[in-house]
Coordinates of C-alpha atoms in Angstrom, one line a residue:
Chain A
M1302 CA 35.5 31.6 15.4
K1303 CA 31.8 31.4 14.8
A1304 CA 30.1 31.0 11.5
P1305 CA 27.8 33.8 10.5
R1306 CA 24.2 32.7 10.8
D1307 CA 23.6 33.7 7.2
S1308 CA 26.0 31.1 5.9
Y1309 CA 23.4 28.4 7.0
T1310 CA 20.5 30.0 5.1
L1311 CA 22.1 28.6 1.9
F1312 CA 21.3 25.1 3.1
L1313 CA 17.7 25.9 3.1
L1314 CA 17.8 27.0 -0.6
P1315 CA 17.2 23.7 -2.3
G1316 CA 14.4 22.8 0.1
A1317 CA 12.8 26.2 -0.3
L1318 CA 12.9 26.0 -4.1
A1319 CA 11.6 22.5 -4.2
F1320 CA 8.8 23.3 -1.8
L1321 CA 7.9 26.3 -3.9
A1322 CA 7.5 24.2 -7.0
V1323 CA 5.8 21.1 -5.5
V1324 CA 3.8 22.5 -2.6
V1325 CA 3.3 26.3 -2.5
V1326 CA 2.6 27.0 -6.2
P1327 CA 0.2 24.0 -6.7
F1328 CA -1.5 24.8 -3.4
L1329 CA -2.1 28.4 -4.4
M1330 CA -3.2 27.2 -7.9
N1331 CA -5.7 24.8 -6.4
T1332 CA -7.1 27.5 -4.1
G1333 CA -7.4 29.9 -7.0
L1334 CA -9.1 27.2 -9.2
G1335 CA -11.8 26.8 -6.6
F1336 CA -13.0 30.2 -7.6
T1337 CA -13.3 29.3 -11.3
D1338 CA -15.4 27.3 -13.6
W1339 CA -12.9 25.2 -15.5
Q1340 CA -13.0 21.9 -17.4
G1341 CA -9.3 21.4 -17.5
V1342 CA -8.9 22.7 -21.1
G1343 CA -8.9 26.3 -22.3
S1344 CA -8.6 29.1 -19.8
P1345 CA -10.5 29.1 -16.5
H1346 CA -13.4 31.5 -16.0
W1347 CA -13.6 33.4 -12.8
S1348 CA -16.8 32.5 -11.1
G1349 CA -16.3 33.9 -7.6
L1350 CA -18.0 31.9 -4.9
A1351 CA -20.3 30.0 -7.2
N1352 CA -18.6 26.7 -6.5
Y1353 CA -19.0 27.2 -2.8
R1354 CA -22.6 28.2 -3.1
Q1355 CA -23.2 25.0 -5.1
L1356 CA -21.3 23.0 -2.5
A1357 CA -23.6 24.2 0.2
H1358 CA -26.5 22.6 -1.5
D1359 CA -24.8 19.5 -2.9
S1360 CA -26.2 16.5 -1.0
E1361 CA -23.4 14.3 -2.3
F1362 CA -20.8 16.6 -0.8
W1363 CA -22.5 16.6 2.6
A1364 CA -22.9 12.9 2.5
S1365 CA -19.2 12.5 1.9
F1366 CA -18.4 14.6 4.9
R1367 CA -20.9 12.7 7.0
H1368 CA -19.1 9.5 6.0
S1369 CA -15.8 11.2 7.1
L1370 CA -17.1 11.3 10.6
F1371 CA -17.6 7.6 10.5
M1372 CA -14.1 7.2 9.2
V1373 CA -12.8 9.3 12.2
V1374 CA -14.6 6.8 14.5
A1375 CA -13.0 3.9 12.6
M1376 CA -9.5 5.3 12.2
A1377 CA -9.1 7.5 15.3
V1378 CA -11.5 6.9 18.1
V1379 CA -11.7 3.1 18.1
P1380 CA -8.0 2.4 17.3
T1381 CA -7.0 4.9 20.0
A1382 CA -9.3 3.3 22.6
L1383 CA -8.4 -0.2 21.7
G1384 CA -4.8 0.7 21.3
L1385 CA -4.7 2.1 24.9
V1386 CA -6.2 -1.1 26.4
L1387 CA -4.0 -3.4 24.3
A1388 CA -0.9 -1.4 25.0
A1389 CA -1.6 -1.4 28.8
A1390 CA -2.4 -5.1 28.7
L1391 CA 0.7 -6.0 26.7
T1392 CA 3.0 -4.0 28.9
D1393 CA 1.4 -4.4 32.3
Y1394 CA 0.2 -8.0 32.0
V1395 CA 1.9 -9.9 29.3
G1396 CA 5.3 -8.1 29.5
K1397 CA 5.4 -8.5 33.3
H1398 CA 4.1 -12.0 33.7
F1399 CA 5.0 -13.8 30.5
G1400 CA 8.1 -11.9 29.2
T1401 CA 8.7 -9.0 27.0
R1402 CA 9.4 -11.3 24.1
L1403 CA 5.9 -12.6 23.9
A1404 CA 4.6 -9.0 24.3
S1405 CA 6.7 -7.8 21.3
I1406 CA 5.6 -10.8 19.2
L1407 CA 1.9 -9.9 19.9
R1408 CA 2.6 -6.3 19.2
A1409 CA 4.1 -7.3 15.8
C1410 CA 0.9 -9.2 14.9
F1411 CA -1.2 -6.1 15.6
Y1412 CA 1.3 -3.8 13.7
L1413 CA 1.6 -6.0 10.5
P1414 CA -1.4 -4.5 8.6
Q1415 CA 0.2 -1.1 9.0
V1416 CA 3.1 -1.9 6.6
L1417 CA 0.8 -3.2 3.9
P1418 CA 0.0 -1.0 0.9
V1419 CA -3.6 0.0 1.3
A1420 CA -4.3 -1.3 -2.2
V1421 CA -3.2 -4.8 -1.1
A1422 CA -5.2 -4.6 2.1
G1423 CA -8.2 -3.8 -0.1
I1424 CA -7.6 -6.8 -2.3
V1425 CA -7.4 -9.1 0.6
W1426 CA -10.5 -7.8 2.3
S1427 CA -12.7 -7.4 -0.8
W1428 CA -12.0 -11.1 -1.5
I1429 CA -12.7 -12.1 2.1
L1430 CA -15.9 -10.1 2.1
A1431 CA -17.1 -11.2 -1.4
P1432 CA -20.8 -12.1 -1.4
D1433 CA -20.8 -15.5 -3.1
D1434 CA -17.7 -17.5 -2.3
G1435 CA -16.2 -15.0 0.1
T1436 CA -14.3 -16.4 3.1
L1437 CA -16.4 -14.6 5.7
N1438 CA -19.6 -15.9 4.3
A1439 CA -18.1 -19.4 3.9
L1440 CA -17.0 -19.3 7.5
L1441 CA -20.4 -18.2 8.8
K1442 CA -22.0 -21.1 6.8
A1443 CA -19.4 -23.6 8.1
V1444 CA -20.2 -22.7 11.8
G1445 CA -24.0 -22.9 11.2
L1446 CA -24.6 -19.2 11.0
G1447 CA -25.6 -19.2 7.3
S1448 CA -28.4 -16.8 7.9
W1449 CA -25.9 -14.1 8.9
Q1450 CA -24.4 -14.1 5.4
Q1451 CA -24.3 -10.7 3.8
D1452 CA -23.2 -8.9 0.7
W1453 CA -20.8 -7.0 3.0
L1454 CA -19.6 -4.4 0.5
G1455 CA -22.5 -4.4 -1.8
D1456 CA -25.4 -3.6 0.6
P1457 CA -25.8 0.2 0.9
D1458 CA -26.9 -0.1 4.5
L1459 CA -23.9 -2.2 5.4
A1460 CA -21.0 -1.1 3.2
L1461 CA -19.9 1.9 5.3
Y1462 CA -19.7 -0.2 8.5
T1463 CA -17.8 -2.9 6.6
V1464 CA -15.3 -0.4 5.4
M1465 CA -15.0 1.0 8.9
G1466 CA -14.2 -2.5 10.2
V1467 CA -11.4 -3.0 7.6
L1468 CA -10.0 0.4 8.6
V1469 CA -9.9 -0.5 12.3
W1470 CA -7.9 -3.6 11.3
V1471 CA -5.5 -1.4 9.2
Q1472 CA -5.1 1.3 11.7
L1473 CA -4.9 -0.4 15.1
G1474 CA -1.1 -1.1 15.1
F1475 CA -0.2 2.6 14.9
P1476 CA -1.6 3.7 18.3
L1477 CA -0.5 0.5 19.9
V1478 CA 3.1 1.0 18.9
V1479 CA 3.2 4.6 19.9
F1480 CA 1.5 3.9 23.3
M1481 CA 3.8 1.0 24.1
A1482 CA 6.8 3.2 23.4
G1483 CA 5.3 5.9 25.7
L1484 CA 4.6 3.4 28.4
G1485 CA 8.3 2.5 28.4
R1486 CA 8.9 5.9 29.8
I1487 CA 6.8 5.4 32.9
D1488 CA 8.8 4.3 36.0
P1489 CA 7.8 0.6 36.8
Q1490 CA 8.1 1.4 40.5
L1491 CA 5.0 3.6 40.2
Y1492 CA 3.0 0.5 39.2
E1493 CA 4.7 -1.6 41.9
A1494 CA 3.9 1.0 44.6
A1495 CA 0.3 1.2 43.4
E1496 CA -0.1 -2.5 43.4
L1497 CA 1.3 -2.7 47.0
D1498 CA -1.2 -0.1 48.0
G1499 CA -3.9 -2.4 46.6
A1500 CA -4.8 -0.6 43.4
G1501 CA -6.4 -2.9 40.9
W1502 CA -5.7 -3.0 37.2
W1503 CA -8.3 -0.4 36.3
R1504 CA -7.1 2.1 38.9
R1505 CA -3.5 1.7 37.7
F1506 CA -4.7 2.3 34.2
A1507 CA -6.7 5.4 35.0
H1508 CA -4.2 7.0 37.4
I1509 CA -0.8 6.0 36.1
T1510 CA -1.1 4.9 32.5
L1511 CA -3.5 7.5 31.1
P1512 CA -1.9 10.6 32.6
G1513 CA 1.6 9.2 31.8
I1514 CA 1.0 9.0 28.1
R1515 CA -1.3 11.9 27.6
P1516 CA 1.0 13.6 25.0
E1517 CA 1.0 10.4 22.9
I1518 CA -2.8 10.2 23.1
Y1519 CA -3.1 13.7 21.7
V1520 CA -0.6 13.0 18.9
V1521 CA -2.3 9.7 17.9
L1522 CA -5.7 11.3 17.9
T1523 CA -4.6 14.2 15.8
W1524 CA -2.6 12.1 13.3
C1525 CA -5.3 9.5 13.0
T1526 CA -8.1 12.0 12.6
I1527 CA -6.2 13.7 9.8
A1528 CA -5.5 10.3 8.2
A1529 CA -9.2 9.5 8.4
L1530 CA -10.2 12.7 6.7
K1531 CA -7.7 11.9 3.9
V1532 CA -8.7 8.3 3.4
F1533 CA -8.8 7.5 -0.3
G1534 CA -7.0 4.2 -1.2
A1535 CA -9.2 2.0 0.9
V1536 CA -12.4 3.5 -0.6
Y1537 CA -11.1 3.3 -4.1
V1538 CA -10.1 -0.3 -3.8
L1539 CA -13.0 -1.6 -1.6
T1540 CA -16.1 0.1 -2.9
K1541 CA -15.3 3.0 -5.3
G1542 CA -17.5 5.1 -3.1
G1543 CA -20.5 2.8 -3.7
P1544 CA -22.9 1.3 -3.6
G1545 CA -24.9 4.4 -4.6
G1546 CA -22.5 6.7 -2.9
A1547 CA -22.9 4.9 0.5
T1548 CA -19.2 5.0 1.2
D1549 CA -18.1 8.2 -0.7
V1550 CA -15.6 10.4 1.2
P1551 CA -14.4 13.9 0.4
S1552 CA -11.1 12.8 -1.0
Y1553 CA -12.7 10.2 -3.3
F1554 CA -15.4 12.7 -4.2
S1555 CA -12.8 15.4 -5.2
F1556 CA -10.8 12.7 -7.2
T1557 CA -13.9 11.8 -9.3
T1558 CA -14.9 15.4 -9.7
F1559 CA -11.3 16.2 -11.0
F1560 CA -10.6 13.3 -13.2
E1561 CA -13.9 11.6 -14.1
K1562 CA -16.4 14.5 -14.3
T1563 CA -13.5 16.9 -15.2
Q1564 CA -15.1 19.7 -13.2
V1565 CA -11.8 21.0 -12.1
G1566 CA -13.0 24.2 -10.4
Y1567 CA -15.6 22.3 -8.4
G1568 CA -13.1 19.6 -7.4
A1569 CA -10.6 22.3 -6.3
A1570 CA -13.3 23.9 -4.1
I1571 CA -14.0 20.5 -2.4
S1572 CA -10.3 19.9 -1.7
T1573 CA -10.0 23.5 -0.4
V1574 CA -12.7 22.9 2.1
L1575 CA -11.1 19.6 3.1
T1576 CA -7.7 21.4 3.5
V1577 CA -9.2 24.1 5.7
I1578 CA -10.8 21.5 8.0
I1579 CA -7.6 19.4 8.2
L1580 CA -5.3 22.4 9.0
A1581 CA -7.8 23.6 11.6
L1582 CA -7.8 20.2 13.3
A1583 CA -4.0 20.0 13.0
L1584 CA -3.6 23.3 14.8
I1585 CA -6.0 22.3 17.6
G1586 CA -4.1 19.0 17.9
L1587 CA -0.7 20.7 18.1
K1588 CA -2.0 23.1 20.7
L1589 CA -3.4 20.3 22.9
Q1590 CA -0.2 18.4 22.5
S1591 CA 2.1 21.2 23.6
R1592 CA -0.2 21.9 26.5
A1593 CA -0.1 18.3 27.6
E1594 CA 3.7 18.3 27.4
E1595 CA 4.0 21.4 29.5
A1596 CA 1.6 20.0 32.2
Chain B
M29 CA -5.1 -17.9 41.9
T30 CA -3.7 -14.8 40.3
A31 CA -2.1 -16.9 37.6
L32 CA -5.5 -18.4 36.9
R33 CA -6.9 -14.9 36.5
R34 CA -4.1 -13.9 34.1
Y35 CA -4.5 -16.6 31.5
P36 CA -7.9 -15.5 30.2
V37 CA -6.4 -12.1 29.4
L38 CA -3.5 -13.7 27.7
I39 CA -5.8 -16.0 25.7
A40 CA -8.0 -13.0 24.7
L41 CA -4.9 -11.1 23.5
C42 CA -3.6 -14.1 21.5
L43 CA -7.0 -14.6 19.9
A44 CA -7.1 -10.9 18.9
A45 CA -3.6 -11.1 17.5
L46 CA -4.6 -14.2 15.6
F47 CA -7.5 -12.3 14.1
M48 CA -5.1 -9.7 12.9
I49 CA -2.9 -12.2 11.0
V50 CA -5.6 -14.7 9.8
P51 CA -6.3 -12.7 6.6
F52 CA -2.6 -13.2 5.7
A53 CA -2.8 -16.9 6.4
I54 CA -5.9 -17.5 4.3
V55 CA -4.4 -15.5 1.4
V56 CA -1.3 -17.8 1.4
V57 CA -3.5 -20.9 1.6
N58 CA -5.7 -19.9 -1.3
A59 CA -2.9 -18.5 -3.5
V60 CA -1.6 -22.1 -3.9
K61 CA -5.0 -23.7 -4.7
S62 CA -6.1 -24.5 -8.2
P63 CA -9.3 -22.9 -9.4
A64 CA -11.0 -26.3 -9.5
E65 CA -10.1 -27.0 -6.0
Y66 CA -11.2 -23.5 -4.9
S67 CA -14.6 -23.9 -6.5
Q68 CA -15.1 -27.3 -5.1
H69 CA -14.0 -26.8 -1.5
G70 CA -14.2 -23.1 -1.1
P71 CA -11.8 -20.7 0.7
L72 CA -11.6 -22.6 4.0
S73 CA -10.1 -25.9 3.0
L74 CA -6.4 -26.7 3.1
P75 CA -4.7 -27.0 -0.3
H76 CA -4.1 -30.5 -1.6
G77 CA -1.0 -29.6 -3.4
L78 CA 1.2 -26.7 -4.3
Y79 CA -0.5 -25.0 -7.3
T80 CA 1.8 -22.3 -8.6
K81 CA 0.3 -21.6 -11.9
G82 CA -2.0 -18.9 -10.5
L83 CA 1.1 -17.1 -9.2
T84 CA 3.1 -17.4 -12.4
D85 CA 0.1 -16.5 -14.6
F86 CA -0.5 -13.4 -12.6
W87 CA 3.1 -12.5 -12.6
Q88 CA 3.2 -12.6 -16.4
R89 CA -0.1 -11.0 -16.9
V90 CA 0.7 -7.8 -15.0
D91 CA 4.4 -7.9 -15.8
Y92 CA 5.0 -7.9 -12.0
G93 CA 8.8 -7.9 -12.3
Q94 CA 8.5 -4.5 -14.0
K95 CA 6.2 -3.2 -11.3
L96 CA 8.5 -4.4 -8.5
L97 CA 11.4 -2.7 -10.3
N98 CA 9.4 0.6 -10.6
S99 CA 8.5 0.5 -7.0
V100 CA 12.1 -0.2 -5.9
L101 CA 13.4 2.5 -8.1
I102 CA 10.9 5.1 -7.1
S103 CA 10.9 4.3 -3.4
G104 CA 14.7 4.0 -3.3
S105 CA 15.2 7.3 -5.0
V106 CA 12.7 9.1 -2.8
A107 CA 14.2 7.6 0.4
L108 CA 17.7 8.8 -0.6
L109 CA 16.8 12.2 -2.0
A110 CA 14.2 13.1 0.7
T111 CA 16.8 12.2 3.4
V112 CA 19.4 14.4 1.8
L113 CA 16.9 17.3 1.6
S114 CA 15.8 16.8 5.2
V115 CA 19.4 16.9 6.3
L116 CA 20.1 20.1 4.5
N117 CA 16.9 21.8 5.9
A118 CA 17.4 20.5 9.4
Y119 CA 21.1 21.5 9.4
A120 CA 20.1 25.1 8.8
I121 CA 17.2 25.0 11.3
G122 CA 18.6 22.8 14.1
I123 CA 22.3 23.7 14.1
G124 CA 22.4 26.9 12.1
R125 CA 19.4 28.3 14.0
V126 CA 18.6 30.6 11.1
R127 CA 16.3 33.5 11.8
G128 CA 12.6 32.8 11.7
R129 CA 13.3 29.0 12.2
T130 CA 10.1 28.5 14.2
W131 CA 8.1 29.8 11.2
V132 CA 10.1 27.7 8.8
L133 CA 9.4 24.7 10.9
A134 CA 5.7 25.5 11.3
F135 CA 5.6 25.7 7.5
F136 CA 7.0 22.2 7.1
V137 CA 4.7 20.8 9.7
L138 CA 1.7 22.2 7.9
A139 CA 3.0 21.1 4.5
N140 CA 3.2 17.6 6.0
M141 CA -0.5 17.7 7.0
L142 CA -1.8 19.1 3.7
P143 CA -4.1 16.7 1.9
Q144 CA -2.7 15.5 -1.4
E145 CA -6.1 16.2 -2.9
A146 CA -5.3 20.0 -2.6
L147 CA -2.2 19.5 -4.7
V148 CA -3.1 16.7 -7.1
Y149 CA -4.7 18.6 -10.0
P150 CA -2.2 21.4 -10.2
L151 CA 0.6 18.7 -10.0
Y152 CA -1.0 16.7 -12.7
Y153 CA -1.4 19.9 -14.9
L154 CA 2.1 21.2 -14.2
S155 CA 3.7 17.9 -14.8
K156 CA 2.0 17.7 -18.2
Q157 CA 3.2 21.2 -19.0
A158 CA 6.8 20.3 -18.0
G159 CA 6.7 17.0 -20.0
L160 CA 7.0 15.0 -16.8
Y161 CA 3.6 13.4 -16.8
D162 CA 3.6 9.6 -16.7
T163 CA 7.3 9.5 -15.8
R164 CA 8.7 7.9 -12.7
L165 CA 10.7 11.1 -12.2
S166 CA 7.6 13.1 -11.6
V167 CA 6.5 10.9 -8.7
I168 CA 10.1 10.8 -7.3
I169 CA 10.3 14.7 -7.3
V170 CA 6.9 15.1 -5.7
F171 CA 7.4 12.5 -2.9
T172 CA 10.9 13.7 -2.2
V173 CA 9.5 17.1 -1.3
L174 CA 6.4 15.9 0.5
H175 CA 8.2 13.4 2.7
S176 CA 11.1 15.7 3.4
A177 CA 8.7 17.9 5.3
F178 CA 8.3 15.2 7.9
G179 CA 12.1 14.5 7.8
T180 CA 12.9 18.1 8.4
Y181 CA 10.5 18.3 11.3
L182 CA 12.0 15.2 13.0
L183 CA 15.6 15.9 12.3
S184 CA 15.5 19.6 13.3
S185 CA 14.6 18.6 16.8
V186 CA 17.2 15.9 16.9
L187 CA 19.9 18.3 15.6
G188 CA 18.7 21.0 18.0
Q189 CA 20.1 18.9 20.8
F190 CA 23.4 18.2 19.0
P191 CA 26.3 18.7 21.3
R192 CA 27.6 22.2 20.4
E193 CA 31.1 21.6 21.7
I194 CA 31.8 19.2 18.9
I195 CA 30.8 21.7 16.3
E196 CA 32.7 24.5 18.0
A197 CA 35.8 22.4 18.2
A198 CA 35.6 21.5 14.5
R199 CA 35.2 25.1 13.6
I200 CA 38.3 26.1 15.6
D201 CA 40.2 23.5 13.6
G202 CA 39.1 25.4 10.5
A203 CA 36.2 23.3 9.2
G204 CA 33.6 25.2 7.1
T205 CA 29.9 24.7 7.5
W206 CA 29.9 22.2 4.7
Q207 CA 32.6 20.1 6.2
V208 CA 31.0 20.2 9.6
L209 CA 27.8 18.8 8.0
W210 CA 29.3 15.9 6.1
R211 CA 32.2 15.0 8.5
I212 CA 30.5 15.4 11.8
V213 CA 26.7 16.0 11.8
V214 CA 25.8 13.3 9.2
P215 CA 27.9 10.5 10.7
V216 CA 26.8 11.2 14.3
S217 CA 23.1 11.3 13.3
R218 CA 23.3 8.1 11.3
P219 CA 20.7 6.2 13.4
T220 CA 18.0 8.8 12.8
L221 CA 18.9 9.0 9.2
G222 CA 18.5 5.2 8.9
V223 CA 15.0 5.5 10.4
L224 CA 14.1 8.2 7.9
L225 CA 15.4 6.1 5.0
V226 CA 13.3 3.1 6.0
F227 CA 10.2 5.2 6.5
F228 CA 10.4 7.2 3.3
F229 CA 11.0 3.9 1.4
I230 CA 7.9 2.2 2.8
W231 CA 5.7 5.3 2.7
T232 CA 6.5 5.8 -1.0
W233 CA 6.0 2.1 -1.7
N234 CA 2.5 2.4 -0.2
E235 CA 1.4 5.7 -1.8
F236 CA -1.7 5.4 -3.9
L237 CA -3.5 8.6 -5.0
L238 CA -0.6 10.6 -6.6
P239 CA 1.0 7.6 -8.4
L240 CA -2.5 6.6 -9.6
V241 CA -3.0 10.0 -11.2
M242 CA 0.6 10.4 -12.4
L243 CA 1.5 7.0 -13.7
V244 CA -1.0 5.9 -16.3
S245 CA 1.0 3.7 -18.5
N246 CA 1.5 0.1 -17.5
D247 CA 5.3 0.3 -17.7
N248 CA 5.6 3.0 -15.1
Q249 CA 3.2 1.8 -12.5
T250 CA 4.2 0.8 -9.0
V251 CA 3.1 -2.4 -7.3
S252 CA 0.4 -0.5 -5.3
V253 CA -1.1 1.2 -8.2
A254 CA -1.1 -1.8 -10.5
L255 CA -2.8 -4.0 -7.9
G256 CA -5.3 -1.2 -6.9
V257 CA -6.3 -0.6 -10.5
L258 CA -6.7 -4.3 -11.2
Q259 CA -8.8 -4.7 -8.1
G260 CA -10.9 -1.7 -9.2
Q261 CA -11.7 -3.4 -12.5
R262 CA -12.8 -6.7 -10.8
L263 CA -11.6 -8.9 -13.7
M264 CA -9.9 -11.5 -11.6
D265 CA -11.0 -14.9 -10.4
A266 CA -10.4 -16.0 -6.8
T267 CA -7.1 -17.8 -7.5
M268 CA -5.8 -14.8 -9.4
T269 CA -7.0 -12.4 -6.7
N270 CA -5.1 -14.4 -4.1
A271 CA -2.0 -14.6 -6.2
A272 CA -2.2 -10.8 -6.5
A273 CA -2.7 -10.4 -2.8
L274 CA 0.1 -12.7 -1.9
L275 CA 2.6 -11.0 -4.3
G276 CA 1.5 -7.7 -2.8
V277 CA 1.8 -8.8 0.8
L278 CA 5.2 -10.5 0.4
P279 CA 7.4 -7.4 -0.1
A280 CA 5.6 -5.7 2.8
V281 CA 6.2 -8.6 5.1
V282 CA 9.8 -8.8 4.1
F283 CA 10.4 -5.1 5.0
F284 CA 8.5 -5.7 8.2
L285 CA 10.7 -8.6 9.3
V286 CA 13.9 -6.8 8.3
F287 CA 13.1 -3.4 9.7
Q288 CA 10.7 -4.2 12.5
R289 CA 12.8 -2.5 15.2
T290 CA 13.6 0.5 13.1
L291 CA 9.9 0.9 12.3
T292 CA 8.5 0.6 15.8
R293 CA 11.2 2.8 17.3
G294 CA 10.9 5.3 14.5
I295 CA 7.1 5.6 14.8
A296 CA 7.4 6.3 18.4
A297 CA 10.2 8.9 17.9
G298 CA 8.3 10.5 15.1
A299 CA 5.1 10.8 17.1
V300 CA 6.5 12.3 20.2
K301 CA 8.8 14.8 18.7

């Protein structure tokens, strides 16, 4: 006695209706609004591609996307690279020679910033990085490097790099945990055999570790790149896009366009561009991942 | 010899780990310093006594108890509702194998990747029209749906490998689809559901953009939004800032200590599926 397939379709009904109301309709509305000139009151005027033409010449918009590339470095490239080395070192060195307990304690230290609300991370760091009595400047002075003191978040030439540094701190734990879990899948005998054959740490890393967790590397890179393009809270709390737009990113730019400048049509166009880029990257990432898993 | 070579690596790793947690330590140290002590000795000195007035002042000033209650209420409801919605979806996809399930699943994956910026204005507008603007319910509904996209994705692949014999046997005994779901599938998948509950709770707790837009009145704000807005206004002195940071960090650290295993295991499971 088998249940007819259709009887299961009913279970999708609540989810489908909820998605229609919360995701599909708002998403279509937003896409549509991108083609209008609307201040949020009255009825929207159709303006065709005017917003997109304006975007093409908007230096603020291009700057925000350029900053996104820096965010990708800070949230995807650096954490993935560091995460790989740390995961390999914790598993292969610390776990093997000093016990898995120590390895998991160290892993916990690296992971801790990940569970923090980004608003709280922002409070902690903007205080540490404060220009006058900030901890970092006080520390530099205490060790005799007083000339290195900076207005870390207030200097337009420096602020973007400072925000990047904070984001590396926030993000590092995620790749580390995923990679360590992936390494757990690799047969330890492979390492032992390689060691007996005289392979050094670097060769074991390049020939066993990296190929072994290739699917994880693609997943982490995809997820972190998408997260980097969406970054909002950290910018809001640390710099509000400043000084002088030096740390503005697309999501913050669309937020201010929506709610401070109340140019809803223009904000919708910005977020539509952002969505297209993210979905394209997501598709590439998923494709690479499925290829890596087949290989 | 090899042992000698190992220690520098270990020491470097420990230093790096220390660097990760030092910000937490200096926040704790400075949250219990009096403003006078702070201005005299700066952020690096150890506190001379336990000064708790900064903490209590901050608590009262932002009505932190109310914020905690809001966060718990919103995150708890989302965790529960999003898990239920994920189970219903994944049951149809993973076990029911409904027609077009690959497309349904692809839809959920893409919905999960969608930037909230592409939804935020219409959600703001629609919630105003529906009379839900500035209510905790609006945030609960939105995150229940958004997070269940991930839950559906993860659970569908778990349920896709569910032993069919158990389900067939139950059906022969006369159980309907509903009974199979609640009596068999849900109890057996309890570990995965636990992971989802923990994740949804923490994600919702940490969410910033949508709650910032949706919850404007003080009484409805979550911990994250209240602290983020305060920080944005830069009205606080150093002691107050540290009190805020400490009170913001504490719940996160408590979750972390309680759910460390679930979190690390869940992240890995979620990533590789």
